[in-house]
Structures are given as structure tokens and as C-alpha cells.
């Protein structure tokens, strides 16, 4: 029996995954591209209609704004959580890591409905504020951008915490100990020695959260109540309500290109291979 070369074994391992990618991802994407220039008429009419529509422009601006604010919120909260776990938790580290991972085992739908219960006019937050006398009438905490942002930051937070935690756990304490030994204060040692080493994890978390937020659907649809129309929900309306498959596909292609452009811009400042694929 002829012995397989290393190259042959490599391709035997890669080909099944490559076939799955082609069948379940690349071909459907090509199909969307085709629909966008053939429905209802052949040509680029859907793209022209898309660029002339103020509703589409507003939806894209809203989508990028919500994704950017969600990313900033996740980075601020996620950095504190990751820093606490990697530097202070000690015996509680497994429990705290489990609490970070717990949301992955709970459906996004359930988590979003939970926020509806908490933020509703008769929800826990409004009832508590009214009981302690801070408000006299319920605050409007959902069916607006505020509710969407609160829920999205909660849903996306683990995607920011985990890359930063992996990065921080690889940083030796000897660097900051040496800085403090040379006379640096706690803040100076953190700002000048520790924080720069955590930037790869911060960039990884920021990219993950931002790119995932661009195409998020469930939470904005439930917490926004149709008033915060992000681009993914706008696409759904075009296809399900108006049966405008061509325009919906054109919007999908635009979102895909926008996401690719974000990655290209990020690649000019960040080593994507190091930030997303390698462990630190």
C-alpha cells in the first residue's frame, strides 16, 4: 500500500471542512449576489434604489452607531471583569470564568426576553425606582435605543471578556513587580507596563463585538420594538413583509461589504492573525 505524503494527509483533513464551507456558506452567498442583480429585473437597480433611500442610510448609520457604542461599553466593562479575574480572583477564578461562560449556554432569545421583563413599564427596574421614591412615573427603558444598547452590551460582553482574559492570563506579574521595584506607582506600572501588553486582547474583543453587532437581529428586534431599525431587521422586513428579495439581497451584500471594509481598515492598524487566531 503506497504511503501518503504529508501534503496528501493535509489535504485529506482540509477537504471535508472546505467542502462544507463551499456548500453551506460560499454558494449561498453567491446566490444572494445573484438575486440582488436579477430580482425583479436584471441590473443594478436594487443598488441604485438602496443608495437613494434615506431609510436605508438612516438604518446603516444607526447600525454602526449601536455597534460602536456596544463595543465601547463591552470593552469598558469587559476589561474590568477580565482584569479582576486574572489578577484578584485566585480561588474564585473557576467560578467567575463559569459565570462569564454561562450566557453562552442560555439562548439569546431567552436573555432578550429577560431584559423585556426587567425594563418594561411594570418591570423590576421601574417598580424598584418607584418603590424607593426616585421616580413617580415609569421610565421608558425599552422600545428605544437605550434598551437595545443595555441588552446588546449584556449579550456581547462575553465576546469581549474572553479574548482579554486569555491575553491577561499570559502576562507575567514580574513586569509590573519590576516597575514597582524601580519606584513606579501602582497607576504608573499599570498604565506604562501592564496596559500596553493587554492591547492585543482589547483589539481582539473590540473586533469580535463590533463585527457581530453589525449583523445582530434578535435583541434589537425585541428591545427596539420596531423603533430601532438596524440593518438586519430592515432586511427581514424587505424580504418577509414586502417580498422585495432583490432589495433585501442587495442590502445583505452591502452589509457584507461593510463588514469586510471594517476588517480591512482594522488590518491597517492591527495584526489580525495575531489578534484573532493566536493565543497570547
Coordinates of C-alpha atoms in Angstrom, one line a residue:
X1 CA 0.0 0.0 0.0
X2 CA 1.5 3.3 -1.0
X3 CA 2.4 5.6 1.9
X4 CA 0.6 9.0 1.9
X5 CA 2.8 12.1 1.9
X6 CA 2.4 14.8 4.5
X7 CA 0.8 17.1 1.8
X8 CA -1.8 14.4 0.9
X9 CA -2.7 13.9 4.6
X10 CA -3.0 17.6 5.0
X11 CA -5.5 17.9 2.1
X12 CA -7.4 14.9 3.3
X13 CA -8.0 16.7 6.6
X14 CA -8.8 20.1 5.0
X15 CA -11.0 19.0 2.1
X16 CA -14.1 18.0 4.2
X17 CA -14.1 21.3 6.0
X18 CA -13.5 23.1 2.7
X19 CA -16.4 21.3 1.1
X20 CA -18.7 22.2 4.0
X21 CA -17.7 25.9 3.7
X22 CA -18.4 25.9 -0.1
X23 CA -21.8 24.2 0.2
X24 CA -23.2 25.9 3.2
X25 CA -21.5 29.3 3.0
X26 CA -19.9 30.3 -0.3
X27 CA -22.7 29.0 -2.6
X28 CA -25.5 30.7 -0.6
X29 CA -23.5 34.0 -0.6
X30 CA -23.1 33.7 -4.3
X31 CA -26.8 33.1 -4.6
X32 CA -27.5 36.3 -2.7
X33 CA -25.3 38.2 -5.0
X34 CA -27.2 36.7 -8.0
X35 CA -30.6 37.6 -6.6
X36 CA -29.5 41.2 -5.9
X37 CA -28.9 41.8 -9.6
X38 CA -31.7 39.6 -11.1
X39 CA -34.8 40.4 -8.9
X40 CA -37.2 41.9 -10.0
X41 CA -35.1 43.0 -13.1
X42 CA -31.6 42.3 -14.3
X43 CA -29.2 45.0 -13.4
X44 CA -28.1 47.2 -10.5
X45 CA -31.5 48.8 -9.9
X46 CA -31.6 47.5 -6.4
X47 CA -28.3 49.1 -5.5
X48 CA -29.4 52.4 -7.0
X49 CA -32.6 52.2 -5.0
X50 CA -30.6 51.4 -1.9
X51 CA -28.3 54.4 -2.3
X52 CA -31.2 56.8 -2.9
X53 CA -33.2 55.6 0.1
X54 CA -32.9 57.8 3.2
X55 CA -34.4 55.0 5.3
X56 CA -31.5 52.7 4.3
X57 CA -28.9 55.4 5.1
X58 CA -30.5 56.0 8.5
X59 CA -30.6 52.3 9.2
X60 CA -26.9 51.9 8.3
X61 CA -25.9 54.9 10.4
X62 CA -28.0 53.5 13.3
X63 CA -26.4 50.1 12.9
X64 CA -22.9 51.4 13.0
X65 CA -23.7 53.7 16.0
X66 CA -25.2 51.0 18.0
X67 CA -22.4 48.6 17.2
X68 CA -19.8 51.3 18.2
X69 CA -21.4 52.1 21.5
X70 CA -21.9 48.4 22.3
X71 CA -18.2 47.8 21.6
X72 CA -17.1 50.7 23.8
X73 CA -19.5 49.5 26.6
X74 CA -18.3 45.9 26.3
X75 CA -14.6 46.9 26.4
X76 CA -15.0 49.1 29.5
X77 CA -17.0 46.5 31.5
X78 CA -15.1 43.5 30.0
X79 CA -11.7 45.0 30.8
X80 CA -12.7 45.4 34.5
X81 CA -14.1 41.8 34.6
X82 CA -11.1 40.3 32.9
X83 CA -8.6 42.3 35.0
X84 CA -10.4 41.2 38.2
X85 CA -10.5 37.6 37.2
X86 CA -6.8 37.4 36.1
X87 CA -5.4 39.4 39.0
X88 CA -7.6 39.2 42.1
X89 CA -10.0 36.2 41.9
X90 CA -7.4 33.4 42.8
X91 CA -9.6 30.7 44.2
X92 CA -12.8 32.1 42.7
X93 CA -11.3 32.1 39.2
X94 CA -13.2 28.9 38.0
X95 CA -16.5 30.3 39.4
X96 CA -16.0 33.7 37.8
X97 CA -15.0 32.1 34.4
X98 CA -18.1 29.9 34.6
X99 CA -20.2 33.0 35.2
X100 CA -18.7 34.6 32.1
X101 CA -19.3 31.4 30.1
X102 CA -22.9 30.9 31.4
X103 CA -24.5 33.3 28.9
X104 CA -23.2 31.1 26.0
X105 CA -25.3 28.2 27.4
X106 CA -28.5 30.3 27.5
X107 CA -30.3 31.3 24.3
X108 CA -30.1 34.9 23.1
X109 CA -33.8 34.8 22.8
X110 CA -34.3 34.0 26.5
X111 CA -31.8 36.6 27.6
X112 CA -33.5 39.3 25.4
X113 CA -37.0 38.4 26.9
X114 CA -35.4 38.6 30.4
X115 CA -34.5 42.2 29.6
X116 CA -38.0 42.9 28.5
X117 CA -39.2 41.7 31.9
X118 CA -36.7 43.9 33.7
X119 CA -37.0 47.1 31.6
X120 CA -40.8 47.1 30.9
X121 CA -43.1 49.8 32.3
X122 CA -44.1 47.4 35.1
X123 CA -40.7 45.7 35.2
X124 CA -38.3 45.2 38.1
X125 CA -36.3 48.3 37.4
X126 CA -39.2 50.7 37.2
X127 CA -41.0 49.1 40.1
X128 CA -37.9 49.4 42.3
X129 CA -37.3 53.0 41.4
X130 CA -40.9 53.9 42.1
X131 CA -40.9 52.0 45.4
X132 CA -37.9 53.9 46.7
X133 CA -39.4 57.2 45.6
X134 CA -36.8 58.1 42.9
X135 CA -39.5 58.3 40.1
X136 CA -43.2 59.0 40.1
X137 CA -44.0 57.6 36.6
X138 CA -42.3 54.7 34.7
X139 CA -39.2 55.4 32.7
X140 CA -39.2 54.4 29.1
X141 CA -36.3 51.9 29.1
X142 CA -37.3 49.8 26.1
X143 CA -38.6 50.2 22.6
X144 CA -35.8 52.7 22.1
X145 CA -32.0 52.8 21.6
X146 CA -31.3 52.8 25.3
X147 CA -33.0 49.4 25.9
X148 CA -31.3 48.0 22.8
X149 CA -27.9 49.1 24.0
X150 CA -28.3 47.8 27.5
X151 CA -29.4 44.3 26.2
X152 CA -26.8 44.2 23.5
X153 CA -23.9 45.1 25.9
X154 CA -25.1 42.3 28.2
X155 CA -25.3 39.8 25.3
X156 CA -22.0 40.8 23.7
X157 CA -20.0 41.1 26.9
X158 CA -18.6 37.5 27.0
X159 CA -17.2 38.1 23.5
X160 CA -15.1 41.0 24.9
X161 CA -14.2 39.3 28.2
X162 CA -12.8 36.0 26.8
X163 CA -10.1 37.4 24.4
X164 CA -9.0 39.9 27.0
X165 CA -8.9 37.3 29.8
X166 CA -6.8 34.9 27.6
X167 CA -4.4 37.8 26.9
X168 CA -4.2 38.9 30.5
X169 CA -3.6 35.4 31.9
X170 CA -0.5 35.2 29.7
X171 CA 1.1 38.4 31.1
X172 CA 3.7 37.8 33.8
X173 CA 3.3 39.8 37.0
X174 CA 7.1 40.1 37.1
X175 CA 7.0 43.0 34.7
X176 CA 4.7 45.2 36.9
X177 CA 6.6 44.0 40.0
X178 CA 9.9 45.1 38.4
X179 CA 8.3 48.5 37.6
X180 CA 7.1 48.9 41.2
X181 CA 10.5 47.8 42.4
X182 CA 12.1 50.6 40.4
X183 CA 9.9 53.2 42.2
X184 CA 6.8 53.4 39.9
X185 CA 3.4 53.9 41.5
X186 CA 0.6 51.3 41.0
X187 CA -1.1 53.5 38.4
X188 CA 2.2 54.2 36.5
X189 CA 3.1 50.5 36.5
X190 CA -0.4 49.7 35.2
X191 CA -0.5 52.5 32.6
X192 CA 3.0 52.1 31.3
X193 CA 3.8 48.4 31.7
X194 CA 0.6 46.3 32.1
X195 CA -2.0 48.1 29.9
X196 CA 0.2 48.1 26.7
X197 CA 0.5 44.3 27.0
X198 CA -3.2 43.9 27.1
X199 CA -3.9 45.8 23.9
X200 CA -3.9 42.7 21.6
X201 CA -6.7 41.2 23.7
X202 CA -8.5 44.6 23.7
X203 CA -8.3 44.8 19.9
X204 CA -9.5 41.1 19.6
X205 CA -12.5 41.8 21.8
X206 CA -13.3 45.0 20.0
X207 CA -13.3 43.4 16.6
X208 CA -15.4 40.5 17.7
X209 CA -18.0 42.6 19.4
X210 CA -18.2 45.2 16.6
X211 CA -18.4 42.7 13.7
X212 CA -21.0 40.6 15.5
X213 CA -23.1 43.6 16.5
X214 CA -23.3 44.8 12.9
X215 CA -25.4 41.8 11.9
X216 CA -27.3 41.3 15.2
X217 CA -31.0 40.8 14.9
X218 CA -32.9 39.2 17.8
X219 CA -32.1 41.6 20.6
X220 CA -32.6 44.9 18.6
X221 CA -35.9 43.4 17.2
X222 CA -37.3 42.6 20.6
X223 CA -36.0 45.5 22.7
X224 CA -36.3 48.0 19.9
X225 CA -39.9 47.1 19.2
X226 CA -39.6 48.2 15.5
X227 CA -38.5 51.7 16.5
X228 CA -34.7 50.9 16.4
X229 CA -34.5 49.5 12.9
X230 CA -31.0 48.1 12.5
X231 CA -30.0 46.9 9.0
X232 CA -30.5 43.2 9.8
X233 CA -34.2 43.9 10.8
X234 CA -34.6 46.2 7.8
X235 CA -33.5 43.3 5.5
X236 CA -36.0 41.0 7.2
X237 CA -38.8 43.5 6.6
X238 CA -37.9 43.8 3.0
X239 CA -38.0 40.0 2.4
X240 CA -40.8 38.9 4.7
X241 CA -43.2 41.9 4.6
X242 CA -42.7 43.4 1.2
X243 CA -41.3 40.3 -0.6
X244 CA -38.6 42.5 -2.1
X245 CA -36.0 39.8 -2.4
X246 CA -33.8 41.8 -4.7
X247 CA -33.5 44.8 -2.4
X248 CA -33.1 42.6 0.7
X249 CA -30.3 40.7 -1.0
X250 CA -28.6 44.0 -2.1
X251 CA -28.7 45.2 1.5
X252 CA -27.2 41.9 2.6
X253 CA -24.4 42.3 0.1
X254 CA -23.8 45.9 1.3
X255 CA -23.7 44.7 4.9
X256 CA -21.2 42.0 4.0
X257 CA -19.0 44.5 2.1
X258 CA -19.2 47.0 5.1
X259 CA -18.1 44.3 7.4
X260 CA -15.2 43.4 5.1
X261 CA -14.2 47.1 4.9
X262 CA -14.2 47.2 8.8
X263 CA -11.8 44.3 8.8
X264 CA -9.6 45.8 6.1
X265 CA -9.4 49.1 8.0
X266 CA -8.6 47.2 11.2
X267 CA -5.9 45.3 9.4
X268 CA -4.0 48.5 8.7
X269 CA -3.6 49.1 12.4
X270 CA -3.9 45.6 14.0
X271 CA -2.2 42.3 13.1
X272 CA -5.5 40.4 12.6
X273 CA -3.8 37.0 12.6
X274 CA -2.2 37.8 16.0
X275 CA -5.4 39.4 17.3
X276 CA -7.9 36.8 16.3
X277 CA -6.1 33.5 15.8
X278 CA -3.2 33.3 18.1
X279 CA -3.3 32.8 21.8
X280 CA -1.4 35.3 23.9

